[in-house]
């Protein structure tokens, strides 16, 4: 895979069959990205986005799993209030392609049970799937509603401290 670090998490964001982005969260506290415009035959070099060493940015995986049913709740490993913003990653699958869709949420706009957020994905002009979710407490994420003809799930929550 030509990874930029010894171990960590890799998030793949596929925009089309040829345009693909990768985010890597390394074991040394760094975050990297690279992209391809030809479906993966050639990739740009890994670029460092954040590093704990110089900017004191902290990137933490707060939750991983599958939340794919209404009212299903996941427990975060740390309170979201310890971070400046969250990245919530949704998964959409229409049997012919799998897509990861993410949303960045500034922590300042989250208040328990007061705000709802949504991850939307359109496979075609007439086919839209979405996941509405909220944070019932500073250590929980909950699926409020799901809609669409395809499989939808929340898969990851990351916290970023600038």
Coordinates of N, CA and C in Angstrom, one line a residue:
X1 N 0.8 -1.2 0.0 CA 0.0 0.0 0.0 C 0.8 1.3 0.0
X2 N 2.1 1.2 0.2 CA 3.0 2.3 0.2 C 2.5 3.3 1.3
X3 N 2.4 2.8 2.6 CA 1.9 3.6 3.7 C 2.9 4.6 4.2
X4 N 2.4 5.7 4.7 CA 3.4 6.8 5.1 C 3.9 6.5 6.6
X5 N 3.3 5.6 7.3 CA 3.7 5.4 8.7 C 3.7 3.9 9.0
X6 N 4.2 3.5 10.2 CA 4.3 2.1 10.5 C 3.0 1.4 10.6
X7 N 2.0 2.0 11.3 CA 0.6 1.5 11.3 C -0.3 2.7 11.7
X8 N -1.6 2.4 11.6 CA -2.6 3.5 11.8 C -3.9 3.1 11.1
X9 N -4.7 4.1 10.8 CA -6.0 4.0 10.1 C -5.9 4.6 8.7
X10 N -6.5 4.0 7.7 CA -6.6 4.5 6.4 C -8.0 4.7 6.0
X11 N -8.4 5.9 5.6 CA -9.7 6.2 5.1 C -9.7 6.5 3.6
X12 N -10.5 5.8 2.9 CA -10.5 5.9 1.4 C -11.8 6.6 1.0
X13 N -11.7 7.7 0.3 CA -12.9 8.5 -0.2 C -12.9 8.4 -1.7
X14 N -13.9 7.7 -2.2 CA -14.0 7.5 -3.7 C -15.0 8.4 -4.3
X15 N -14.5 9.4 -5.0 CA -15.5 10.4 -5.6 C -16.1 9.8 -6.9
X16 N -15.3 9.2 -7.7 CA -15.7 8.6 -8.9 C -14.9 7.3 -9.1
X17 N -15.1 6.6 -10.2 CA -14.3 5.4 -10.4 C -12.8 5.7 -10.6
X18 N -12.5 7.0 -11.0 CA -11.1 7.3 -11.2 C -10.5 8.3 -10.2
X19 N -11.4 9.1 -9.5 CA -10.9 10.1 -8.6 C -11.0 9.5 -7.1
X20 N -9.9 9.2 -6.5 CA -9.9 8.6 -5.2 C -8.9 9.4 -4.3
X21 N -9.4 9.6 -3.0 CA -8.5 10.3 -2.0 C -8.3 9.3 -0.9
X22 N -7.1 9.4 -0.3 CA -6.8 8.6 0.9 C -6.3 9.5 2.0
X23 N -6.8 9.3 3.2 CA -6.4 9.9 4.4 C -5.8 8.9 5.3
X24 N -4.6 9.1 5.8 CA -3.9 8.1 6.7 C -3.7 8.8 8.0
X25 N -4.0 8.1 9.1 CA -3.8 8.6 10.4 C -2.7 7.7 11.1
X26 N -1.5 8.2 11.2 CA -0.4 7.3 11.5 C -0.2 7.1 13.0
X27 N 0.6 6.1 13.3 CA 0.9 5.7 14.7 C 1.8 6.8 15.4
X28 N 2.4 7.7 14.7 CA 3.2 8.7 15.3 C 2.4 10.0 15.5
X29 N 1.1 10.0 15.3 CA 0.3 11.2 15.6 C 0.2 12.1 14.4
X30 N 0.6 11.6 13.2 CA 0.5 12.5 12.0 C -0.6 12.1 11.1
X31 N -1.1 13.0 10.3 CA -2.2 12.7 9.3 C -1.6 13.1 7.9
X32 N -1.9 12.2 7.0 CA -1.4 12.3 5.6 C -2.5 12.2 4.6
X33 N -2.3 12.7 3.4 CA -3.2 12.4 2.3 C -2.5 12.2 1.0
X34 N -3.2 11.6 0.1 CA -2.7 11.5 -1.3 C -4.0 11.2 -2.2
X35 N -3.8 11.3 -3.5 CA -4.9 11.2 -4.4 C -4.5 10.5 -5.7
X36 N -5.5 10.1 -6.4 CA -5.2 9.5 -7.8 C -6.4 10.0 -8.7
X37 N -6.1 10.3 -9.9 CA -7.1 10.7 -10.9 C -7.3 9.6 -12.0
X38 N -6.6 8.5 -11.8 CA -6.7 7.4 -12.8 C -7.1 6.1 -12.2
X39 N -7.9 6.1 -11.1 CA -8.4 4.9 -10.5 C -7.4 4.1 -9.7
X40 N -6.2 4.7 -9.4 CA -5.2 4.0 -8.6 C -4.0 3.6 -9.3
X41 N -3.9 3.8 -10.6 CA -2.6 3.4 -11.3 C -1.5 4.2 -10.9
X42 N -1.7 5.5 -10.7 CA -0.6 6.4 -10.2 C -1.2 7.3 -9.1
X43 N -0.4 7.5 -8.1 CA -0.8 8.3 -6.9 C 0.1 9.5 -6.7
X44 N -0.4 10.6 -6.2 CA 0.5 11.7 -5.7 C 1.3 11.1 -4.5
X45 N 2.4 11.8 -4.2 CA 3.2 11.5 -3.0 C 2.3 11.8 -1.8
X46 N 2.6 11.0 -0.7 CA 1.9 11.3 0.6 C 2.3 12.7 1.1
X47 N 1.4 13.5 1.5 CA 1.6 14.9 2.0 C 1.2 14.9 3.5
X48 N 1.9 15.5 4.3 CA 1.6 15.6 5.8 C 0.6 16.7 5.9
X49 N -0.5 16.4 6.6 CA -1.5 17.5 6.8 C -1.3 18.0 8.2
X50 N -1.3 17.1 9.2 CA -1.1 17.5 10.6 C 0.0 16.7 11.2
X51 N 0.7 17.3 12.2 CA 1.7 16.6 13.0 C 1.7 17.1 14.4
X52 N 1.6 16.1 15.3 CA 1.6 16.5 16.8 C 3.0 17.2 17.1
X53 N 4.0 16.9 16.4 CA 5.3 17.3 16.8 C 5.5 18.8 16.7
X54 N 4.9 19.4 15.6 CA 5.2 20.9 15.4 C 3.9 21.7 15.7
X55 N 2.7 21.3 15.4 CA 1.6 22.1 15.6 C 0.8 21.7 16.8
X56 N 1.1 20.7 17.5 CA 0.4 20.2 18.7 C -1.1 19.8 18.3
X57 N -1.4 19.6 17.1 CA -2.7 19.1 16.7 C -2.8 17.7 17.1
X58 N -3.9 17.3 17.7 CA -4.2 16.0 18.1 C -5.4 15.4 17.3
X59 N -5.2 14.3 16.7 CA -6.2 13.6 15.9 C -6.4 12.2 16.6
X60 N -7.7 12.0 17.0 CA -8.0 10.8 17.8 C -9.2 10.1 17.2
X61 N -9.1 8.8 17.0 CA -10.2 8.0 16.6 C -11.1 7.8 17.8
X62 N -12.3 8.4 17.9 CA -13.1 8.3 19.1 C -14.1 7.1 19.1
X63 N -14.4 6.6 17.9 CA -15.3 5.5 17.8 C -15.2 4.9 16.4
X64 N -15.3 3.5 16.4 CA -15.4 2.8 15.1 C -16.3 1.6 15.3
X65 N -17.0 1.3 14.3 CA -18.0 0.2 14.4 C -19.1 0.4 13.3
X66 N -20.3 0.0 13.5 CA -21.4 0.1 12.6 C -22.6 0.5 13.3
X67 N -23.1 1.8 13.0 CA -24.4 2.2 13.5 C -25.3 2.3 12.3
X68 N -26.2 1.3 12.1 CA -27.0 1.2 10.9 C -28.5 1.0 11.2
X69 N -29.0 1.4 12.4 CA -30.4 1.3 12.8 C -30.8 2.5 13.5
X70 N -32.1 2.9 13.4 CA -32.6 4.0 14.1 C -32.5 3.8 15.6
X71 N -32.1 4.9 16.3 CA -31.9 4.9 17.7 C -30.7 4.1 18.2
X72 N -29.9 3.6 17.3 CA -28.6 2.9 17.7 C -27.6 3.9 18.2
X73 N -26.9 3.6 19.3 CA -26.0 4.5 19.9 C -24.6 3.9 20.0
X74 N -23.6 4.7 19.8 CA -22.2 4.4 20.0 C -21.6 5.2 21.0
X75 N -20.7 4.6 21.8 CA -20.0 5.4 22.9 C -18.6 5.8 22.5
X76 N -18.4 7.1 22.5 CA -17.1 7.6 22.2 C -16.1 7.3 23.3
X77 N -14.8 7.1 22.9 CA -13.8 6.8 23.8 C -13.4 8.0 24.7
X78 N -13.8 9.2 24.3 CA -13.4 10.4 25.0 C -14.5 11.5 24.6
X79 N -14.8 12.4 25.5 CA -15.8 13.4 25.3 C -15.4 14.3 24.1
X80 N -16.4 14.5 23.3 CA -16.2 15.4 22.1 C -15.8 16.8 22.5
X81 N -16.2 17.2 23.7 CA -15.9 18.6 24.2 C -14.4 18.8 24.4
X82 N -13.5 17.7 24.3 CA -12.1 17.9 24.4 C -11.4 18.2 23.1
X83 N -12.3 18.4 22.0 CA -11.7 18.6 20.7 C -12.3 19.9 20.1
X84 N -11.7 20.4 19.0 CA -12.2 21.5 18.3 C -13.2 21.2 17.2
X85 N -13.1 20.1 16.6 CA -14.1 19.6 15.6 C -14.0 18.1 15.5
X86 N -15.1 17.5 15.0 CA -15.3 16.1 14.8 C -15.4 15.8 13.3
X87 N -14.9 14.7 12.9 CA -15.1 14.1 11.6 C -15.9 12.9 11.7
X88 N -17.1 12.9 11.2 CA -18.0 11.7 11.2 C -18.1 11.1 9.8
X89 N -17.8 9.8 9.7 CA -17.7 9.1 8.4 C -18.8 8.1 8.3
X90 N -19.6 8.3 7.2 CA -20.7 7.4 6.9 C -20.3 6.5 5.7
X91 N -21.0 5.4 5.7 CA -20.7 4.3 4.6 C -22.0 4.2 3.9
X92 N -21.9 4.2 2.5 CA -23.1 3.9 1.7 C -22.7 2.9 0.7
X93 N -23.6 1.9 0.5 CA -23.3 0.8 -0.4 C -24.5 0.5 -1.3
X94 N -24.4 0.6 -2.6 CA -25.5 0.3 -3.5 C -25.3 -1.0 -4.3
X95 N -24.5 -1.9 -3.8 CA -24.2 -3.2 -4.4 C -23.2 -3.1 -5.5
X96 N -23.1 -2.0 -6.2 CA -22.1 -1.9 -7.3 C -21.0 -1.0 -6.9
X97 N -21.1 -0.2 -5.9 CA -20.0 0.6 -5.4 C -20.2 0.9 -3.9
X98 N -19.1 1.0 -3.2 CA -19.1 1.4 -1.8 C -18.5 2.8 -1.6
X99 N -19.1 3.6 -0.8 CA -18.6 5.0 -0.7 C -18.6 5.4 0.7
X100 N -17.5 6.1 1.1 CA -17.4 6.7 2.4 C -17.6 8.2 2.2
X101 N -18.5 8.7 3.1 CA -18.8 10.1 3.0 C -18.6 10.7 4.4
X102 N -17.9 11.9 4.5 CA -17.6 12.4 5.8 C -18.2 13.8 5.9
X103 N -18.4 14.2 7.2 CA -18.8 15.6 7.5 C -17.9 16.1 8.7
X104 N -17.5 17.3 8.6 CA -16.8 17.9 9.7 C -17.7 18.8 10.5
X105 N -17.7 18.7 11.8 CA -18.6 19.4 12.6 C -17.8 20.2 13.7
X106 N -17.8 21.5 13.7 CA -17.2 22.3 14.8 C -17.9 21.9 16.1
X107 N -17.1 21.6 17.1 CA -17.7 21.2 18.4 C -18.6 22.3 19.0
X108 N -18.3 23.6 18.7 CA -19.0 24.7 19.2 C -20.5 24.6 18.8
X109 N -20.8 24.0 17.7 CA -22.2 23.9 17.2 C -23.0 22.7 17.8
X110 N -22.3 21.9 18.5 CA -23.0 20.7 19.1 C -23.5 21.0 20.5
X111 N -24.7 20.7 20.7 CA -25.2 20.8 22.1 C -26.1 19.6 22.3
X112 N -26.1 18.9 23.4 CA -26.7 17.6 23.6 C -28.2 17.7 23.3
X113 N -28.6 16.8 22.4 CA -30.0 16.6 21.9 C -30.6 17.8 21.2
X114 N -29.8 18.9 21.0 CA -30.4 20.1 20.4 C -30.1 20.1 18.9
X115 N -29.0 19.6 18.5 CA -28.6 19.7 17.1 C -28.7 18.3 16.4
X116 N -29.2 18.3 15.2 CA -29.2 17.1 14.4 C -28.3 17.4 13.2
X117 N -27.5 16.3 12.7 CA -26.6 16.4 11.6 C -27.0 15.4 10.6
X118 N -26.5 15.5 9.4 CA -26.9 14.6 8.3 C -25.7 14.3 7.4
X119 N -25.6 13.1 7.0 CA -24.7 12.7 6.0 C -25.5 12.2 4.8
X120 N -25.3 12.9 3.6 CA -26.1 12.6 2.5 C -25.2 12.1 1.3
X121 N -25.8 11.2 0.5 CA -25.0 10.7 -0.6 C -26.0 10.4 -1.7
X122 N -25.7 10.8 -2.9 CA -26.5 10.6 -4.1 C -25.8 9.7 -5.1
X123 N -26.3 8.4 -5.3 CA -25.7 7.5 -6.3 C -26.2 7.9 -7.7
X124 N -27.4 8.4 -7.8 CA -27.9 8.9 -9.1 C -28.8 10.1 -8.8
X125 N -29.2 10.8 -9.8 CA -30.1 12.0 -9.6 C -31.4 11.6 -8.8
X126 N -31.9 10.4 -9.0 CA -33.1 10.1 -8.3 C -32.9 9.2 -7.1
X127 N -31.7 8.9 -6.7 CA -31.5 8.0 -5.6 C -30.5 8.7 -4.6
X128 N -31.1 9.1 -3.5 CA -30.4 9.8 -2.4 C -30.6 9.0 -1.1
X129 N -29.5 8.7 -0.4 CA -29.5 8.1 0.9 C -29.0 9.0 1.9
X130 N -29.5 8.9 3.1 CA -29.0 9.8 4.2 C -29.1 9.2 5.5
X131 N -28.2 9.7 6.4 CA -28.2 9.3 7.8 C -28.4 10.6 8.6
X132 N -29.4 10.7 9.5 CA -29.5 11.8 10.4 C -29.0 11.3 11.7
X133 N -28.2 12.1 12.4 CA -27.6 11.7 13.7 C -27.5 12.8 14.6
X134 N -27.3 12.5 15.9 CA -27.1 13.5 17.0 C -26.1 13.0 18.0
X135 N -25.8 13.9 19.0 CA -25.0 13.5 20.1 C -25.8 13.7 21.4
X136 N -26.4 12.6 21.9 CA -27.2 12.8 23.1 C -26.4 13.2 24.4
X137 N -25.1 12.9 24.4 CA -24.3 13.3 25.4 C -22.9 13.6 24.8
X138 N -22.0 14.1 25.6 CA -20.6 14.4 25.1 C -19.8 13.1 24.8
X139 N -20.3 12.0 25.1 CA -19.6 10.7 24.8 C -20.5 9.8 24.0
X140 N -21.5 10.2 23.4 CA -22.4 9.3 22.6 C -22.7 10.0 21.2
X141 N -22.9 9.1 20.2 CA -23.4 9.4 18.9 C -24.6 8.5 18.7
X142 N -25.7 9.0 18.1 CA -26.9 8.2 17.9 C -27.4 8.4 16.5
X143 N -27.9 7.4 15.9 CA -28.6 7.4 14.6 C -30.0 7.8 14.9
X144 N -30.5 8.9 14.3 CA -31.9 9.3 14.5 C -32.8 8.8 13.4
X145 N -32.4 8.9 12.2 CA -33.2 8.3 11.1 C -32.2 7.9 9.9
X146 N -32.7 6.9 9.2 CA -32.0 6.5 8.0 C -33.0 6.5 6.8
X147 N -32.5 6.8 5.6 CA -33.4 6.8 4.5 C -32.7 6.5 3.3
X148 N -33.3 5.7 2.4 CA -32.6 5.4 1.1 C -32.8 4.0 0.8
X149 N -32.5 3.6 -0.5 CA -32.7 2.3 -1.0 C -31.4 1.4 -0.7
X150 N -30.4 2.0 -0.2 CA -29.1 1.3 0.0 C -28.7 1.2 1.4
X151 N -27.6 0.5 1.7 CA -27.1 0.3 3.0 C -26.4 1.6 3.5
X152 N -26.8 2.1 4.6 CA -26.2 3.3 5.2 C -25.8 3.0 6.6
X153 N -24.6 3.5 7.0 CA -24.2 3.3 8.4 C -23.2 4.4 8.7
X154 N -23.1 4.7 10.0 CA -22.0 5.6 10.5 C -20.9 4.6 10.9
X155 N -19.7 4.8 10.4 CA -18.6 3.9 10.6 C -17.4 4.4 11.5
X156 N -17.2 5.7 11.5 CA -16.1 6.2 12.3 C -16.4 7.6 12.8
X157 N -15.9 8.0 14.0 CA -15.9 9.3 14.5 C -14.5 9.7 15.0
X158 N -13.9 10.8 14.4 CA -12.6 11.2 14.8 C -12.7 12.6 15.5
X159 N -11.9 12.9 16.4 CA -11.8 14.2 17.1 C -10.5 14.9 16.7
X160 N -10.6 16.2 16.4 CA -9.4 16.9 16.1 C -9.2 18.1 17.0
X161 N -8.1 18.2 17.7 CA -7.8 19.3 18.6 C -6.7 20.1 17.9
X162 N -7.0 21.3 17.7 CA -6.0 22.2 17.0 C -5.1 22.9 18.0

